[in-house]
Tab-separated table of C-alpha atoms and ligand atoms in Angstrom:
chain	number	residue	atom	x	y	z
A	15	MET	CA	0.016	-0.008	-0.004
A	16	THR	CA	2.912	2.322	-0.188
A	17	VAL	CA	3.061	5.283	-2.614
A	18	GLY	CA	5.525	5.366	-5.461
A	19	ALA	CA	9.176	5.810	-4.578
A	20	GLU	CA	9.713	5.915	-0.810
A	21	VAL	CA	11.455	9.107	0.212
A	22	THR	CA	13.685	8.601	3.228
A	23	LEU	CA	11.626	10.668	5.554
A	24	HIS	CA	11.889	8.901	8.787
A	25	ARG	CA	15.284	9.481	10.258
A	26	PRO	CA	16.022	7.453	13.413
A	27	ALA	CA	15.838	9.731	16.449
A	28	LYS	CA	18.617	10.439	18.838
A	29	PRO	CA	16.954	12.085	21.880
A	30	GLY	CA	18.090	15.669	22.442
A	31	ARG	CA	19.342	15.954	18.853
A	32	ALA	CA	17.752	18.295	16.419
A	33	HIS	CA	16.216	16.994	13.160
A	34	GLY	CA	15.665	18.550	9.835
A	35	PRO	CA	15.681	20.624	7.883
A	36	TRP	CA	12.251	19.444	6.694
A	37	SER	CA	11.030	20.951	3.468
A	38	VAL	CA	7.357	21.895	3.153
A	39	GLU	CA	7.235	19.600	0.138
A	40	ALA	CA	8.556	16.589	2.059
A	41	ILE	CA	5.921	17.216	4.591
A	42	GLN	CA	3.221	17.431	2.054
A	43	VAL	CA	4.428	14.004	0.695
A	44	LEU	CA	3.895	12.634	4.140
A	45	LEU	CA	0.529	14.267	4.624
A	46	ASP	CA	-0.686	12.837	1.352
A	47	LYS	CA	0.270	9.261	2.002
A	48	PRO	CA	-2.454	6.607	2.150
A	49	LEU	CA	-3.770	6.970	5.679
A	50	MET	CA	-3.036	3.460	6.734
A	51	ASP	CA	0.577	3.780	5.591
A	52	LEU	CA	1.015	7.113	7.337
A	53	VAL	CA	-0.489	5.867	10.629
A	54	TYR	CA	1.614	2.653	10.464
A	55	GLN	CA	4.755	4.792	9.918
A	56	ALA	CA	3.884	7.122	12.768
A	57	GLN	CA	3.011	4.314	15.128
A	58	THR	CA	6.397	2.608	14.287
A	59	VAL	CA	8.231	5.795	15.274
A	60	HIS	CA	6.071	6.139	18.279
A	61	ARG	CA	6.802	2.640	19.647
A	62	GLU	CA	10.577	3.159	19.061
A	63	GLN	CA	10.590	6.408	20.920
A	64	PHE	CA	7.898	5.735	23.620
A	65	PRO	CA	7.986	2.006	24.370
A	66	GLU	CA	6.107	2.745	27.628
A	67	GLY	CA	3.255	4.014	25.525
A	68	ASP	CA	1.724	6.222	28.255
A	69	ILE	CA	-0.583	9.245	27.781
A	70	GLU	CA	0.233	12.460	29.592
A	71	LEU	CA	-2.716	14.088	31.292
A	72	ALA	CA	-2.361	17.916	31.478
A	73	THR	CA	-4.967	20.092	33.117
A	74	LEU	CA	-5.474	23.728	31.946
A	75	LEU	CA	-6.504	26.662	34.095
A	76	SER	CA	-7.215	30.189	32.852
A	77	VAL	CA	-5.551	32.206	35.604
A	78	LYS	CA	-6.349	35.479	33.870
A	79	THR	CA	-9.258	35.431	31.616
A	80	GLY	CA	-10.460	37.673	28.714
A	81	GLY	CA	-10.041	41.402	27.778
A	82	CYS	CA	-6.871	40.625	25.647
A	83	PRO	CA	-5.759	43.375	23.320
A	84	GLU	CA	-4.684	40.983	20.524
A	85	ASN	CA	-7.112	40.045	17.674
A	86	CYS	CA	-6.340	36.338	17.146
A	87	GLY	CA	-9.301	35.364	14.890
A	88	TYR	CA	-9.787	32.041	16.688
A	89	CYS	CA	-9.795	33.352	20.255
A	90	PRO	CA	-12.787	33.896	22.508
A	91	GLN	CA	-10.638	35.925	24.842
A	92	SER	CA	-9.928	38.892	22.601
A	93	ALA	CA	-11.484	42.170	23.742
A	94	GLU	CA	-12.297	42.949	20.075
A	95	PHE	CA	-14.835	40.145	19.777
A	96	ASP	CA	-18.210	39.805	21.402
A	97	THR	CA	-18.064	36.208	22.732
A	98	GLY	CA	-19.637	36.610	26.145
A	99	VAL	CA	-16.365	35.862	27.907
A	100	LYS	CA	-16.133	38.082	31.025
A	101	ALA	CA	-12.769	39.564	31.722
A	102	GLN	CA	-11.278	38.575	35.095
A	103	LYS	CA	-8.106	39.617	36.844
A	104	LEU	CA	-5.250	37.307	37.825
A	105	MET	CA	-6.304	34.644	40.259
A	106	GLU	CA	-4.835	34.410	43.731
A	107	VAL	CA	-2.295	31.700	44.733
A	108	ASP	CA	-4.631	29.788	47.095
A	109	GLU	CA	-7.418	29.539	44.456
A	110	VAL	CA	-4.871	28.283	41.800
A	111	LEU	CA	-3.404	25.816	44.298
A	112	ARG	CA	-6.823	24.380	45.009
A	113	ALA	CA	-7.419	23.832	41.282
A	114	ALA	CA	-3.958	22.283	40.885
A	115	LYS	CA	-4.474	19.937	43.821
A	116	ALA	CA	-7.858	18.837	42.423
A	117	ALA	CA	-6.197	18.169	38.991
A	118	GLN	CA	-3.448	16.190	40.604
A	119	ASP	CA	-5.899	14.115	42.655
A	120	ALA	CA	-7.758	13.343	39.427
A	121	GLY	CA	-4.518	12.044	37.909
A	122	ALA	CA	-2.987	14.981	35.987
A	123	THR	CA	0.824	15.262	36.009
A	124	ARG	CA	1.116	18.592	34.275
A	125	PHE	CA	-0.701	21.795	35.190
A	126	CYS	CA	-0.887	24.597	32.539
A	127	MET	CA	-1.720	28.136	33.555
A	128	GLY	CA	-3.023	30.348	30.729
A	129	ALA	CA	-3.333	34.207	30.732
A	130	ALA	CA	-5.066	36.351	28.156
A	131	TRP	CA	-2.168	38.773	27.845
A	132	ARG	CA	-0.484	40.082	24.744
A	133	ALA	CA	2.685	40.258	26.832
A	134	PRO	CA	2.917	40.284	30.669
A	135	LYS	CA	4.348	43.206	32.587
A	136	ASP	CA	7.249	42.513	34.925
A	137	ARG	CA	4.912	42.716	37.900
A	138	ASP	CA	2.627	40.089	36.294
A	139	VAL	CA	5.534	37.829	35.818
A	140	GLU	CA	6.324	38.190	39.580
A	141	LYS	CA	2.889	37.147	40.474
A	142	VAL	CA	2.829	34.248	38.055
A	143	ALA	CA	6.255	33.211	39.484
A	144	GLU	CA	4.415	32.797	42.840
A	145	LEU	CA	1.805	30.589	41.189
A	146	ILE	CA	4.459	28.435	39.564
A	147	GLU	CA	6.353	27.946	42.859
A	148	ALA	CA	3.109	26.884	44.616
A	149	VAL	CA	2.012	24.480	41.925
A	150	LYS	CA	5.507	23.043	41.548
A	151	GLY	CA	5.495	22.504	45.386
A	152	LEU	CA	2.753	19.944	44.885
A	153	GLY	CA	5.012	17.818	42.644
A	154	LEU	CA	3.258	18.684	39.352
A	155	GLN	CA	5.011	19.657	36.248
A	156	THR	CA	4.320	23.320	35.499
A	157	CYS	CA	3.455	25.022	32.237
A	158	ALA	CA	2.452	28.635	31.509
A	159	THR	CA	1.229	30.419	28.484
A	160	LEU	CA	1.196	34.204	29.024
A	161	GLY	CA	1.935	35.783	25.628
A	162	MET	CA	5.098	37.309	24.398
A	163	LEU	CA	8.102	37.342	26.807
A	164	GLU	CA	11.325	39.303	27.068
A	165	PRO	CA	14.473	37.242	27.765
A	166	HIS	CA	14.636	38.457	31.467
A	167	GLN	CA	10.995	37.467	32.014
A	168	ALA	CA	11.669	34.009	30.736
A	169	GLN	CA	14.635	33.832	33.091
A	170	ALA	CA	12.451	34.817	35.988
A	171	LEU	CA	9.919	32.145	35.157
A	172	LYS	CA	12.671	29.557	34.889
A	173	SER	CA	14.014	30.582	38.386
A	174	ALA	CA	10.483	30.066	39.724
A	175	GLY	CA	10.617	26.495	38.503
A	176	LEU	CA	8.725	26.645	35.293
A	177	ASP	CA	9.096	23.388	33.312
A	178	TYR	CA	7.218	24.279	30.013
A	179	TYR	CA	6.239	27.492	28.245
A	180	ASN	CA	3.432	27.186	25.710
A	181	HIS	CA	3.643	29.615	22.791
A	182	ASN	CA	2.018	28.422	19.543
A	183	LEU	CA	2.970	29.363	16.026
A	184	ASP	CA	-0.677	28.514	15.161
A	185	THR	CA	-0.250	28.196	11.368
A	186	ALA	CA	2.185	28.728	8.514
A	187	PRO	CA	3.842	32.081	8.252
A	188	GLU	CA	2.060	32.579	4.857
A	189	TYR	CA	-1.375	32.303	6.399
A	190	TYR	CA	-0.640	34.061	9.732
A	191	THR	CA	-1.787	37.555	8.755
A	192	ASP	CA	-5.180	36.104	7.704
A	193	VAL	CA	-5.618	35.045	11.365
A	194	VAL	CA	-3.849	37.631	13.492
A	195	GLN	CA	-3.058	41.206	12.600
A	196	THR	CA	-1.788	42.631	15.928
A	197	ARG	CA	1.489	40.836	15.941
A	198	GLN	CA	4.010	39.249	13.505
A	199	TYR	CA	5.156	35.644	13.102
A	200	GLN	CA	8.684	36.802	14.043
A	201	ASP	CA	7.319	37.985	17.463
A	202	ARG	CA	6.351	34.422	18.256
A	203	LEU	CA	9.740	33.136	17.119
A	204	ASP	CA	11.485	35.710	19.296
A	205	THR	CA	9.615	34.570	22.410
A	206	LEU	CA	10.348	30.991	21.548
A	207	ALA	CA	14.036	31.845	21.370
A	208	ALA	CA	13.897	33.649	24.740
A	209	VAL	CA	12.142	30.602	26.334
A	210	ARG	CA	14.755	28.230	24.879
A	211	ALA	CA	17.622	30.446	26.009
A	212	ALA	CA	16.305	30.430	29.576
A	213	GLY	CA	16.413	26.667	29.575
A	214	ILE	CA	12.606	26.205	29.756
A	215	ASN	CA	11.107	23.332	27.786
A	216	VAL	CA	9.205	24.549	24.716
A	217	CYS	CA	5.566	23.675	24.086
A	218	CYS	CA	4.685	24.909	20.635
A	219	GLY	CA	2.082	23.832	18.135
A	220	GLY	CA	-0.933	25.160	16.154
A	221	ILE	CA	-4.484	25.029	15.150
A	222	VAL	CA	-6.114	23.364	12.127
A	223	GLY	CA	-9.588	24.095	10.720
A	224	MET	CA	-9.089	27.881	10.425
A	225	GLY	CA	-9.738	27.864	6.683
A	226	GLU	CA	-6.116	27.208	5.880
A	227	GLU	CA	-5.013	25.300	2.785
A	228	PRO	CA	-3.231	21.901	3.040
A	229	VAL	CA	0.051	23.615	2.138
A	230	HIS	CA	-0.298	25.847	5.286
A	231	ARG	CA	-0.678	22.771	7.439
A	232	ALA	CA	2.542	21.432	5.909
A	233	GLY	CA	4.106	24.815	6.451
A	234	LEU	CA	3.178	24.851	10.094
A	235	ILE	CA	4.705	21.353	10.678
A	236	ALA	CA	7.858	22.474	8.808
A	237	GLN	CA	8.278	25.532	11.069
A	238	LEU	CA	7.883	23.375	14.223
A	239	ALA	CA	10.083	20.513	13.101
A	240	ASN	CA	12.819	22.877	11.903
A	241	LEU	CA	13.098	24.690	15.215
A	242	GLU	CA	16.557	24.017	16.644
A	243	PRO	CA	15.801	21.859	18.609
A	244	TYR	CA	12.221	20.997	17.866
A	245	PRO	CA	9.723	21.532	20.787
A	246	GLU	CA	9.484	19.043	23.646
A	247	SER	CA	5.648	19.341	23.427
A	248	VAL	CA	3.527	19.907	20.245
A	249	PRO	CA	-0.106	20.677	20.789
A	250	ILE	CA	-2.214	20.103	17.691
A	251	ASN	CA	-5.521	21.945	18.196
A	252	SER	CA	-8.697	21.581	16.159
A	253	LEU	CA	-10.272	24.965	16.092
A	254	VAL	CA	-13.078	25.390	18.701
A	255	ARG	CA	-15.433	27.564	16.730
A	256	VAL	CA	-16.675	30.164	19.239
A	257	PRO	CA	-19.631	32.342	18.172
A	258	GLY	CA	-18.489	35.979	17.953
A	259	THR	CA	-14.973	35.181	16.746
A	260	PRO	CA	-14.099	36.000	13.103
A	261	LEU	CA	-13.389	32.210	12.510
A	262	ALA	CA	-16.629	31.033	14.002
A	263	ASP	CA	-17.987	29.957	10.646
A	264	SER	CA	-14.862	28.162	9.365
A	265	GLU	CA	-15.480	24.978	7.473
A	266	PRO	CA	-14.412	22.218	9.952
A	267	ILE	CA	-11.559	20.037	8.571
A	268	ASP	CA	-12.127	16.397	7.806
A	269	ALA	CA	-11.327	14.199	10.797
A	270	PHE	CA	-8.801	12.183	8.879
A	271	GLU	CA	-6.925	15.343	7.979
A	272	PHE	CA	-6.587	16.016	11.667
A	273	VAL	CA	-5.236	12.407	12.254
A	274	ARG	CA	-2.759	13.135	9.448
A	275	MET	CA	-1.422	16.122	11.270
A	276	ILE	CA	-0.907	14.167	14.464
A	277	ALA	CA	0.911	11.451	12.498
A	278	VAL	CA	3.156	13.876	10.692
A	279	ALA	CA	4.013	15.675	13.909
A	280	ARG	CA	5.004	12.326	15.369
A	281	ILE	CA	7.176	11.352	12.452
A	282	THR	CA	8.962	14.718	12.134
A	283	MET	CA	9.396	15.261	15.916
A	284	PRO	CA	9.929	11.775	17.132
A	285	ARG	CA	10.686	12.518	20.802
A	286	ALA	CA	8.125	15.252	21.347
A	287	ARG	CA	4.925	14.806	23.414
A	288	VAL	CA	2.362	15.222	20.671
A	289	ARG	CA	-0.667	16.749	22.305
A	290	LEU	CA	-4.117	15.926	21.020
A	291	SER	CA	-5.420	19.323	22.172
A	292	ALA	CA	-8.510	21.498	21.723
A	293	GLY	CA	-11.472	20.135	19.779
A	294	ARG	CA	-11.679	16.661	21.300
A	295	GLN	CA	-15.333	17.156	22.043
A	296	GLN	CA	-16.063	17.269	18.372
A	297	LEU	CA	-13.721	14.363	17.333
A	298	GLY	CA	-15.510	11.419	18.960
A	299	GLU	CA	-13.876	8.410	20.591
A	300	ALA	CA	-12.959	6.484	17.347
A	301	VAL	CA	-11.091	9.428	15.921
A	302	GLN	CA	-9.298	9.991	19.181
A	303	ALA	CA	-8.280	6.354	19.204
A	304	LEU	CA	-6.908	6.813	15.723
A	305	CYS	CA	-4.954	9.906	16.942
A	306	PHE	CA	-3.389	7.849	19.711
A	307	MET	CA	-2.480	5.204	17.083
A	308	ALA	CA	-0.913	8.039	15.072
A	309	GLY	CA	1.275	8.932	17.955
A	310	ALA	CA	-0.533	11.410	20.118
A	311	ASN	CA	0.558	10.831	23.725
A	312	SER	CA	-0.793	13.780	25.712
A	313	ILE	CA	-4.306	15.266	26.179
A	314	PHE	CA	-5.820	18.181	28.073
A	315	TYR	CA	-7.616	16.613	30.912
A	316	GLY	CA	-10.409	18.294	32.826
A	317	ASP	CA	-13.888	19.585	32.097
A	318	LYS	CA	-12.707	22.890	30.687
A	319	LEU	CA	-9.948	24.021	28.335
A	320	LEU	CA	-9.391	27.730	29.095
A	321	VAL	CA	-12.875	29.078	28.541
A	322	THR	CA	-14.460	26.413	26.353
A	323	GLY	CA	-15.493	22.835	27.185
A	324	ASN	CA	-13.512	19.625	27.101
A	325	PRO	CA	-14.645	16.005	27.543
A	326	ASP	CA	-15.602	15.158	31.158
A	327	VAL	CA	-12.852	13.615	33.303
A	328	GLU	CA	-14.940	10.439	33.697
A	329	ALA	CA	-15.380	10.116	29.913
A	330	ASP	CA	-11.589	10.336	29.410
A	331	VAL	CA	-10.826	7.816	32.165
A	332	GLN	CA	-13.269	5.512	30.518
A	333	LEU	CA	-11.855	6.104	27.044
A	334	LEU	CA	-8.263	5.327	28.211
A	335	ARG	CA	-9.609	2.203	29.934
A	336	LYS	CA	-11.508	1.022	26.923
A	337	LEU	CA	-8.412	1.475	24.739
A	338	GLY	CA	-6.124	-0.148	27.330
A	339	LEU	CA	-3.955	2.996	27.584
A	340	GLN	CA	-2.147	3.994	30.784
A	341	ALA	CA	-1.999	7.511	32.049
A	342	ARG	CA	1.573	8.848	32.531
A	343	ARG	CA	2.630	8.600	36.155
A	344	THR	CA	5.072	10.987	37.917
A	345	GLN	CA	8.372	9.832	39.318
A	346	GLN	CA	6.857	10.238	42.800
A	347	GLN	CA	3.878	7.960	41.858
A	348	LEU	CA	6.256	5.348	40.372
A	349	GLU	CA	8.239	5.298	43.628
A	350	GLU	CA	5.130	4.945	45.829
A	351	PRO	CA	4.355	1.365	46.981
A	352	CYS	CA	1.167	0.047	45.446
A	353	ALA	CA	-1.865	0.504	47.677
B	27	LIG	N1	-2.326	34.824	25.261
B	27	LIG	C1	-1.442	33.774	25.177
B	27	LIG	C2	-0.984	33.451	23.750
B	27	LIG	O1	-1.698	33.737	22.836
B	27	LIG	O2	0.086	32.896	23.544
B	27	LIG	C3	-1.779	32.473	25.870
B	27	LIG	C4	-3.171	31.977	25.788
B	27	LIG	S1	-3.755	31.489	24.210
B	27	LIG	C5	-5.515	31.281	24.513
B	27	LIG	C6	-3.030	29.903	23.993
B	27	LIG	C7	-3.323	29.163	22.679
B	27	LIG	O3	-4.660	28.623	22.644
B	27	LIG	C8	-3.229	29.951	21.409
B	27	LIG	O4	-2.003	30.229	20.938
B	27	LIG	C9	-4.007	29.153	20.469
B	27	LIG	O5	-3.130	28.226	19.768
B	27	LIG	C10	-4.949	28.322	21.352
B	27	LIG	N2	-6.385	28.580	21.116
B	27	LIG	C11	-7.006	29.731	21.436
B	27	LIG	N3	-8.290	29.789	21.086
B	27	LIG	C12	-8.507	28.559	20.462
B	27	LIG	C13	-9.588	27.931	19.853
B	27	LIG	N4	-10.807	28.628	19.778
B	27	LIG	N5	-9.465	26.731	19.326
B	27	LIG	C14	-8.270	26.133	19.378
B	27	LIG	N6	-7.181	26.646	19.998
B	27	LIG	C15	-7.292	27.812	20.471
B	28	LIG	C1	-2.844	24.843	23.387
B	28	LIG	O1	-2.185	24.676	22.351
B	28	LIG	N1	-4.160	24.684	23.465
B	28	LIG	C2	-4.607	25.097	24.817
B	28	LIG	C3	-3.281	25.401	25.516
B	28	LIG	N2	-2.316	25.316	24.479
B	28	LIG	C4	-3.150	26.706	26.249
B	28	LIG	C5	-5.644	26.137	24.733
B	28	LIG	C6	-6.877	25.759	23.867
B	28	LIG	C7	-7.837	26.873	24.022
B	28	LIG	C8	-9.185	26.504	23.415
B	28	LIG	C9	-10.216	27.504	23.517
B	28	LIG	C10	-10.425	28.062	24.934
B	28	LIG	O2	-10.897	27.310	25.838
B	28	LIG	O3	-10.070	29.263	25.123
B	29	LIG	FE1	-4.947	37.085	23.500
B	29	LIG	FE2	-3.737	34.750	23.452
B	29	LIG	FE3	-6.313	34.906	22.794
B	29	LIG	FE4	-4.505	35.884	21.125
B	29	LIG	S1	-4.730	33.735	21.733
B	29	LIG	S2	-6.421	36.950	21.784
B	29	LIG	S3	-2.980	36.668	22.608
B	29	LIG	S4	-5.454	35.356	24.800
């Protein structure tokens, strides 16, 4: 079932070593493969790189909601769009800690704090540093997504114990200005460089289903896979179409096209946690199973993403059980004697 002449696209991974460069054309060749061949190739890479086969459960919390000055066309938190999201100020440490503890009790190992900022001020970073220290103290991995960062701000977050910084490239450079006009692609790359230089793990991915062409999906993967080194975490989001946002009426992409994006992310970034991210409510269980087959090994876990819904915790626990998949455990959990 293989297509024509096989291009040598899968290079065996050496953890910690950068891959690439990947051309957009080579990625398009992968995306266009017969689905079963592509998923088989991705699953082969996945098994080589993640023999334990576990699924990371990461819980999101919007610690500062709405009123954002940016105009990202997909986002319900932009002040420019009438989406019904009420702006709220930064949450207090004890409230965040309660949410983090509940997430941990439910089985999450990573806790991601999101803020609807274009770029935090230094005093915002100081407050988020307190949140990070508190959450880290529980034994959870910490992740934050706060908008654009200056190098000294990234350093401050690293000193507070931040494990991951999420900052998405969202789409290909050629399609970016169709989606966001208040910042440039290069701004995103600059923040990613500051995060990397501070020694924080990079979580960077994108969104599909925003009206982009297939070449833009290939272009996004090329950008991600050619980062030196490629991100440790790669969220692939399916657009959550929120009424009031400019992209609310986008044509949803075919579910198999979404699976293809997961597979190609796995093949081109073999050691990354590929995150089956926003949009799972619309995907259904069978497509999610196919995404795990294609190499996804992280999900957002909890009844809410930032401001929109996510599958119920109970439904996710059942899904993993039905598929015979284990949730990732922390070092601490692995060391605990079985009850
Ligand atoms: N303000 C920060 C920023 O833009 O980097 C952090 C929060 S922002 C909500 C985090 C990411 O969520 C965005 O980069 C985008 O990729 C994703 N996102 C936002 N709205 C979405 C939607 N409706 N559907 C899918 N993903 C979305
Ligand atoms: C990511 O790539 N997806 C998450 C997380 N990183 C921060 C956010 C998804 C947001 C979906 C719409 C919402 O609830 O605001
Ligand atoms: Fe603001 Fe981030 Fe939403 Fe863009 S994605 S409007 S920067 S919160």
